[in-house]
PDB file of C-alpha atoms in Angstrom:
ATOM      1  CA  MET A1447      31.707 168.818  74.113  1.00  0.00           C
ATOM      2  CA  ILE A1448      34.511 170.022  76.502  1.00  0.00           C
ATOM      3  CA  PRO A1449      36.707 172.819  75.070  1.00  0.00           C
ATOM      4  CA  MET A1450      40.356 172.009  74.177  1.00  0.00           C
ATOM      5  CA  LYS A1451      41.916 174.127  76.973  1.00  0.00           C
ATOM      6  CA  LYS A1452      39.768 172.577  79.668  1.00  0.00           C
ATOM      7  CA  LEU A1453      40.502 168.970  78.313  1.00  0.00           C
ATOM      8  CA  LEU A1454      44.347 169.677  78.352  1.00  0.00           C
ATOM      9  CA  SER A1455      44.076 171.094  81.902  1.00  0.00           C
ATOM     10  CA  ILE A1456      42.184 167.994  83.229  1.00  0.00           C
ATOM     11  CA  ILE A1457      44.673 165.703  81.400  1.00  0.00           C
ATOM     12  CA  THR A1458      47.639 167.602  82.857  1.00  0.00           C
ATOM     13  CA  LEU A1459      46.285 167.534  86.376  1.00  0.00           C
ATOM     14  CA  GLY A1460      45.582 163.792  86.123  1.00  0.00           C
ATOM     15  CA  ALA A1461      49.037 163.086  85.148  1.00  0.00           C
ATOM     16  CA  VAL A1462      50.457 165.140  88.036  1.00  0.00           C
ATOM     17  CA  ALA A1463      48.098 163.544  90.508  1.00  0.00           C
ATOM     18  CA  LEU A1464      49.385 159.969  89.277  1.00  0.00           C
ATOM     19  CA  ALA A1465      52.995 160.950  89.514  1.00  0.00           C
ATOM     20  CA  LEU A1466      53.163 162.382  93.058  1.00  0.00           C
ATOM     21  CA  PRO A1467      52.403 159.054  94.793  1.00  0.00           C
ATOM     22  CA  ALA A1468      54.937 157.296  92.837  1.00  0.00           C
ATOM     23  CA  SER A1469      57.711 159.631  93.648  1.00  0.00           C
ATOM     24  CA  GLY A1470      56.744 159.626  97.354  1.00  0.00           C
ATOM     25  CA  LEU A1471      56.986 155.792  97.368  1.00  0.00           C
ATOM     26  CA  ALA A1472      60.426 155.904  95.761  1.00  0.00           C
ATOM     27  CA  ALA A1473      61.716 158.293  98.452  1.00  0.00           C
ATOM     28  CA  GLU A1474      60.384 155.983 101.202  1.00  0.00           C
ATOM     29  CA  LYS A1475      62.301 152.995  99.662  1.00  0.00           C
ATOM     30  CA  LYS A1476      65.528 154.872  99.481  1.00  0.00           C
ATOM     31  CA  ALA A1477      65.229 155.994 103.181  1.00  0.00           C
ATOM     32  CA  LYS A1478      64.734 152.189 104.183  1.00  0.00           C
ATOM     33  CA  THR A1479      67.592 150.795 102.455  1.00  0.00           C
ATOM     34  CA  PRO A1480      70.346 151.980 104.831  1.00  0.00           C
ATOM     35  CA  GLU A1481      68.587 150.199 107.619  1.00  0.00           C
ATOM     36  CA  THR A1482      68.400 146.945 105.834  1.00  0.00           C
ATOM     37  CA  ALA A1483      72.105 146.855 104.891  1.00  0.00           C
ATOM     38  CA  ALA A1484      74.086 143.763 105.353  1.00  0.00           C
ATOM     39  CA  PRO A1485      75.700 143.508 108.822  1.00  0.00           C
ATOM     40  CA  ALA A1486      79.589 144.129 108.940  1.00  0.00           C
ATOM     41  CA  PRO A1487      81.596 140.907 108.396  1.00  0.00           C
ATOM     42  CA  THR A1488      83.187 139.192 111.389  1.00  0.00           C
ATOM     43  CA  GLU A1489      86.786 138.623 111.746  1.00  0.00           C
ATOM     44  CA  GLY A1490      86.419 134.889 111.166  1.00  0.00           C
ATOM     45  CA  ALA A1491      84.479 135.400 107.919  1.00  0.00           C
ATOM     46  CA  LYS A1492      86.105 134.986 104.526  1.00  0.00           C
ATOM     47  CA  LYS A1493      87.164 138.211 102.571  1.00  0.00           C
ATOM     48  CA  PRO A1494      85.896 138.446  98.920  1.00  0.00           C
ATOM     49  CA  ALA A1495      88.657 137.927  96.255  1.00  0.00           C
ATOM     50  CA  GLU A1496      90.697 140.963  95.379  1.00  0.00           C
ATOM     51  CA  LYS A1497      89.297 142.958  92.478  1.00  0.00           C
ATOM     52  CA  PRO A1498      91.471 144.236  89.643  1.00  0.00           C
ATOM     53  CA  ALA A1499      93.136 147.613  90.262  1.00  0.00           C
ATOM     54  CA  ALA A1500      90.590 149.397  88.097  1.00  0.00           C
ATOM     55  CA  ALA A1501      87.698 148.145  90.055  1.00  0.00           C
ATOM     56  CA  VAL A1502      89.314 148.871  93.521  1.00  0.00           C
ATOM     57  CA  ALA A1503      90.002 152.443  92.655  1.00  0.00           C
ATOM     58  CA  GLY A1504      86.821 153.043  90.610  1.00  0.00           C
ATOM     59  CA  GLU A1505      88.995 153.873  87.646  1.00  0.00           C
ATOM     60  CA  LYS A1506      87.921 153.341  84.060  1.00  0.00           C
ATOM     61  CA  ALA A1507      90.506 152.142  81.576  1.00  0.00           C
ATOM     62  CA  ILE A1508      91.406 154.990  79.084  1.00  0.00           C
ATOM     63  CA  PRO A1509      92.164 153.994  75.400  1.00  0.00           C
ATOM     64  CA  PHE A1510      95.660 155.012  74.064  1.00  0.00           C
ATOM     65  CA  ASN A1511      97.623 155.177  71.000  1.00  0.00           C
ATOM     66  CA  ALA A1512     101.420 156.088  71.559  1.00  0.00           C
ATOM     67  CA  LYS A1513     104.585 155.970  69.635  1.00  0.00           C
ATOM     68  CA  VAL A1514     107.332 154.200  71.742  1.00  0.00           C
ATOM     69  CA  ASP A1515     110.269 156.576  72.244  1.00  0.00           C
ATOM     70  CA  SER A1516     112.220 154.389  74.640  1.00  0.00           C
ATOM     71  CA  ILE A1517     111.757 150.889  76.124  1.00  0.00           C
ATOM     72  CA  ASP A1518     113.197 149.716  79.553  1.00  0.00           C
ATOM     73  CA  ALA A1519     112.688 145.867  79.590  1.00  0.00           C
ATOM     74  CA  ASN A1520     113.971 145.384  83.163  1.00  0.00           C
ATOM     75  CA  ALA A1521     111.587 147.794  84.585  1.00  0.00           C
ATOM     76  CA  LYS A1522     108.883 146.760  82.086  1.00  0.00           C
ATOM     77  CA  THR A1523     108.115 150.165  80.979  1.00  0.00           C
ATOM     78  CA  PHE A1524     108.146 152.154  77.707  1.00  0.00           C
ATOM     79  CA  THR A1525     107.918 155.949  77.208  1.00  0.00           C
ATOM     80  CA  HIS A1526     106.268 158.306  74.849  1.00  0.00           C
ATOM     81  CA  LYS A1527     106.922 162.081  74.268  1.00  0.00           C
ATOM     82  CA  ASN A1528     103.762 164.135  73.808  1.00  0.00           C
ATOM     83  CA  LYS A1529     103.508 167.016  71.430  1.00  0.00           C
ATOM     84  CA  ASP A1530     104.114 169.484  74.293  1.00  0.00           C
ATOM     85  CA  GLY A1531     107.437 167.568  75.046  1.00  0.00           C
ATOM     86  CA  LYS A1532     106.194 165.912  78.234  1.00  0.00           C
ATOM     87  CA  GLU A1533     107.434 162.397  78.570  1.00  0.00           C
ATOM     88  CA  VAL A1534     104.776 159.862  79.617  1.00  0.00           C
ATOM     89  CA  LYS A1535     105.732 156.528  81.131  1.00  0.00           C
ATOM     90  CA  PHE A1536     103.629 153.400  80.617  1.00  0.00           C
ATOM     91  CA  VAL A1537     104.158 150.526  83.124  1.00  0.00           C
ATOM     92  CA  VAL A1538     103.498 146.989  81.902  1.00  0.00           C
ATOM     93  CA  THR A1539     102.422 144.629  84.847  1.00  0.00           C
ATOM     94  CA  ASP A1540     102.103 140.904  85.166  1.00  0.00           C
ATOM     95  CA  LYS A1541      98.299 141.395  84.717  1.00  0.00           C
ATOM     96  CA  THR A1542      98.780 143.335  81.400  1.00  0.00           C
ATOM     97  CA  GLU A1543      97.425 141.392  78.539  1.00  0.00           C
ATOM     98  CA  ILE A1544      99.645 141.967  75.327  1.00  0.00           C
ATOM     99  CA  LYS A1545      98.412 140.949  71.921  1.00  0.00           C
ATOM    100  CA  ASN A1546      99.227 142.068  68.424  1.00  0.00           C
ATOM    101  CA  GLY A1547      95.907 141.686  66.650  1.00  0.00           C
ATOM    102  CA  ASP A1548      94.642 138.242  67.586  1.00  0.00           C
ATOM    103  CA  ALA A1549      98.193 136.811  68.132  1.00  0.00           C
ATOM    104  CA  ALA A1550      99.648 136.675  71.756  1.00  0.00           C
ATOM    105  CA  ALA A1551     102.769 138.799  72.219  1.00  0.00           C
ATOM    106  CA  LYS A1552     105.196 139.990  74.928  1.00  0.00           C
ATOM    107  CA  LEU A1553     106.810 143.265  75.755  1.00  0.00           C
ATOM    108  CA  ALA A1554     110.082 142.227  74.109  1.00  0.00           C
ATOM    109  CA  ASP A1555     108.218 142.209  70.779  1.00  0.00           C
ATOM    110  CA  ILE A1556     107.593 145.899  70.858  1.00  0.00           C
ATOM    111  CA  LYS A1557     110.449 147.939  69.263  1.00  0.00           C
ATOM    112  CA  LEU A1558     111.506 151.708  69.339  1.00  0.00           C
ATOM    113  CA  GLY A1559     109.319 153.722  67.056  1.00  0.00           C
ATOM    114  CA  ASP A1560     106.413 151.304  67.103  1.00  0.00           C
ATOM    115  CA  THR A1561     102.930 152.642  67.558  1.00  0.00           C
ATOM    116  CA  VAL A1562     101.134 150.869  70.453  1.00  0.00           C
ATOM    117  CA  SER A1563      97.473 150.868  70.917  1.00  0.00           C
ATOM    118  CA  GLY A1564      95.463 149.662  74.032  1.00  0.00           C
ATOM    119  CA  SER A1565      93.983 150.740  77.405  1.00  0.00           C
ATOM    120  CA  ARG A1566      95.578 152.128  80.433  1.00  0.00           C
ATOM    121  CA  LEU A1567      94.950 153.353  83.912  1.00  0.00           C
ATOM    122  CA  LYS A1568      96.162 156.851  85.100  1.00  0.00           C
ATOM    123  CA  LYS A1569      98.506 156.769  87.995  1.00  0.00           C
ATOM    124  CA  SER A1570      99.856 160.406  87.681  1.00  0.00           C
ATOM    125  CA  ASP A1571     100.055 162.988  85.083  1.00  0.00           C
ATOM    126  CA  THR A1572     103.109 161.290  83.600  1.00  0.00           C
ATOM    127  CA  GLU A1573     102.605 157.744  84.488  1.00  0.00           C
ATOM    128  CA  TYR A1574     100.116 155.070  83.422  1.00  0.00           C
ATOM    129  CA  GLU A1575      99.420 151.401  84.207  1.00  0.00           C
ATOM    130  CA  VAL A1576      99.033 149.447  80.960  1.00  0.00           C
ATOM    131  CA  VAL A1577      95.909 147.179  81.278  1.00  0.00           C
ATOM    132  CA  LYS A1578      95.910 145.778  77.687  1.00  0.00           C
ATOM    133  CA  ILE A1579      97.922 146.188  74.550  1.00  0.00           C
ATOM    134  CA  THR A1580      95.775 145.378  71.513  1.00  0.00           C
ATOM    135  CA  LYS A1581      98.246 146.027  68.563  1.00  0.00           C
ATOM    136  CA  PHE A1582     101.650 147.529  67.889  1.00  0.00           C
ATOM    137  CA  GLY A1583     104.019 148.034  65.072  1.00  0.00           C
ATOM    138  CA  VAL A1584     105.082 150.745  62.545  1.00  0.00           C
ATOM    139  CA  ALA A1585     102.256 153.236  62.012  1.00  0.00           C
ATOM    140  CA  PRO A1586     101.026 153.154  58.387  1.00  0.00           C
ATOM    141  CA  ALA A1587     101.645 156.347  56.382  1.00  0.00           C
ATOM    142  CA  LYS A1588      98.770 158.713  56.282  1.00  0.00           C
ATOM    143  CA  GLU A1589      97.163 159.152  52.916  1.00  0.00           C
ATOM    144  CA  LYS A1590      95.731 162.559  54.006  1.00  0.00           C
ATOM    145  CA  LYS A1591      99.280 164.012  54.175  1.00  0.00           C
ATOM    146  CA  ALA A1592     100.170 162.682  50.843  1.00  0.00           C
ATOM    147  CA  GLU A1593      96.903 164.110  49.184  1.00  0.00           C
ATOM    148  CA  ALA A1594      97.605 167.494  50.988  1.00  0.00           C
ATOM    149  CA  GLU A1595     101.123 167.614  49.491  1.00  0.00           C
ATOM    150  CA  LYS A1596      99.815 166.763  45.997  1.00  0.00           C
ATOM    151  CA  LYS A1597      97.010 169.426  45.970  1.00  0.00           C
ATOM    152  CA  PRO A1598      99.252 172.491  46.197  1.00  0.00           C
ATOM    153  CA  GLU A1599     101.346 171.212  43.189  1.00  0.00           C
ATOM    154  CA  ALA A1600      98.242 170.840  41.175  1.00  0.00           C
ATOM    155  CA  GLU A1601      97.228 174.483  41.943  1.00  0.00           C
ATOM    156  CA  LYS A1602     100.516 175.756  40.839  1.00  0.00           C
ATOM    157  CA  LYS A1603      99.764 176.180  37.115  1.00  0.00           C
ATOM    158  CA  PRO A1604     101.793 178.551  35.018  1.00  0.00           C
ATOM    159  CA  GLU A1605     100.144 181.851  34.224  1.00  0.00           C
ATOM    160  CA  ALA A1606     100.134 181.137  30.442  1.00  0.00           C
ATOM    161  CA  GLU A1607      97.747 178.256  31.205  1.00  0.00           C
ATOM    162  CA  LYS A1608      95.240 180.179  33.101  1.00  0.00           C
ATOM    163  CA  LYS A1609      92.611 181.846  31.064  1.00  0.00           C
ATOM    164  CA  PRO A1610      91.298 185.259  32.164  1.00  0.00           C
ATOM    165  CA  ALA A1611      87.605 185.589  32.490  1.00  0.00           C
ATOM    166  CA  GLU A1612      85.978 186.891  29.347  1.00  0.00           C
ATOM    167  CA  LYS A1613      84.085 190.201  29.731  1.00  0.00           C
ATOM    168  CA  LYS A1614      81.233 191.041  27.301  1.00  0.00           C
TER     169      LYS A1614
END
C-alpha cells in the first residue's frame, strides 16, 4: 500500500503535468488570432449599420430613480437636484423609450414632483442621456418613516406608569 503523502504528491504532479500542455496551447491560439484577422474593408464595401450610442461608446446603461424638479419640454430635458444640491440634467432623445408601467407615454405626461425611474447613459457629471423611462408618478409615502415617528411616541410613557425593578 502506498502512503497517503506519497499518493497525494503523485496526484498533484499528474494534475500539473496535464495542465501545462493545455495552457501552452491556449497561448499559441491567442498569438495566431491577430494574423488571421479579417482584412480591412475597402471603400466600396458597405458599412455596418450604426449601433446605439451605448454600444458605440462601450457604455452600460445606469438605472436611475429621480424626482423631477423642472421640465423643459422644448429642449426635451428634465432636472433633478441631488442631496448635495448639485442639479443633474436628463436629456430625452428621439430614441428614448417612455412607458409608465406597461402603457406607452410621452415626456409631456411627466409632471413636476413626479418620481421617474428608468435607465440612463452618463454624458458628464451633471448630464445624462435617458435611454428608457419605465415608470413615473408621485412617489408613494414610505411606511418606514411613519413607523419611526410612531415608535418614539410609544416609548414616551409617563413616569407613573413605569414600574421600578423590584429588589429582593
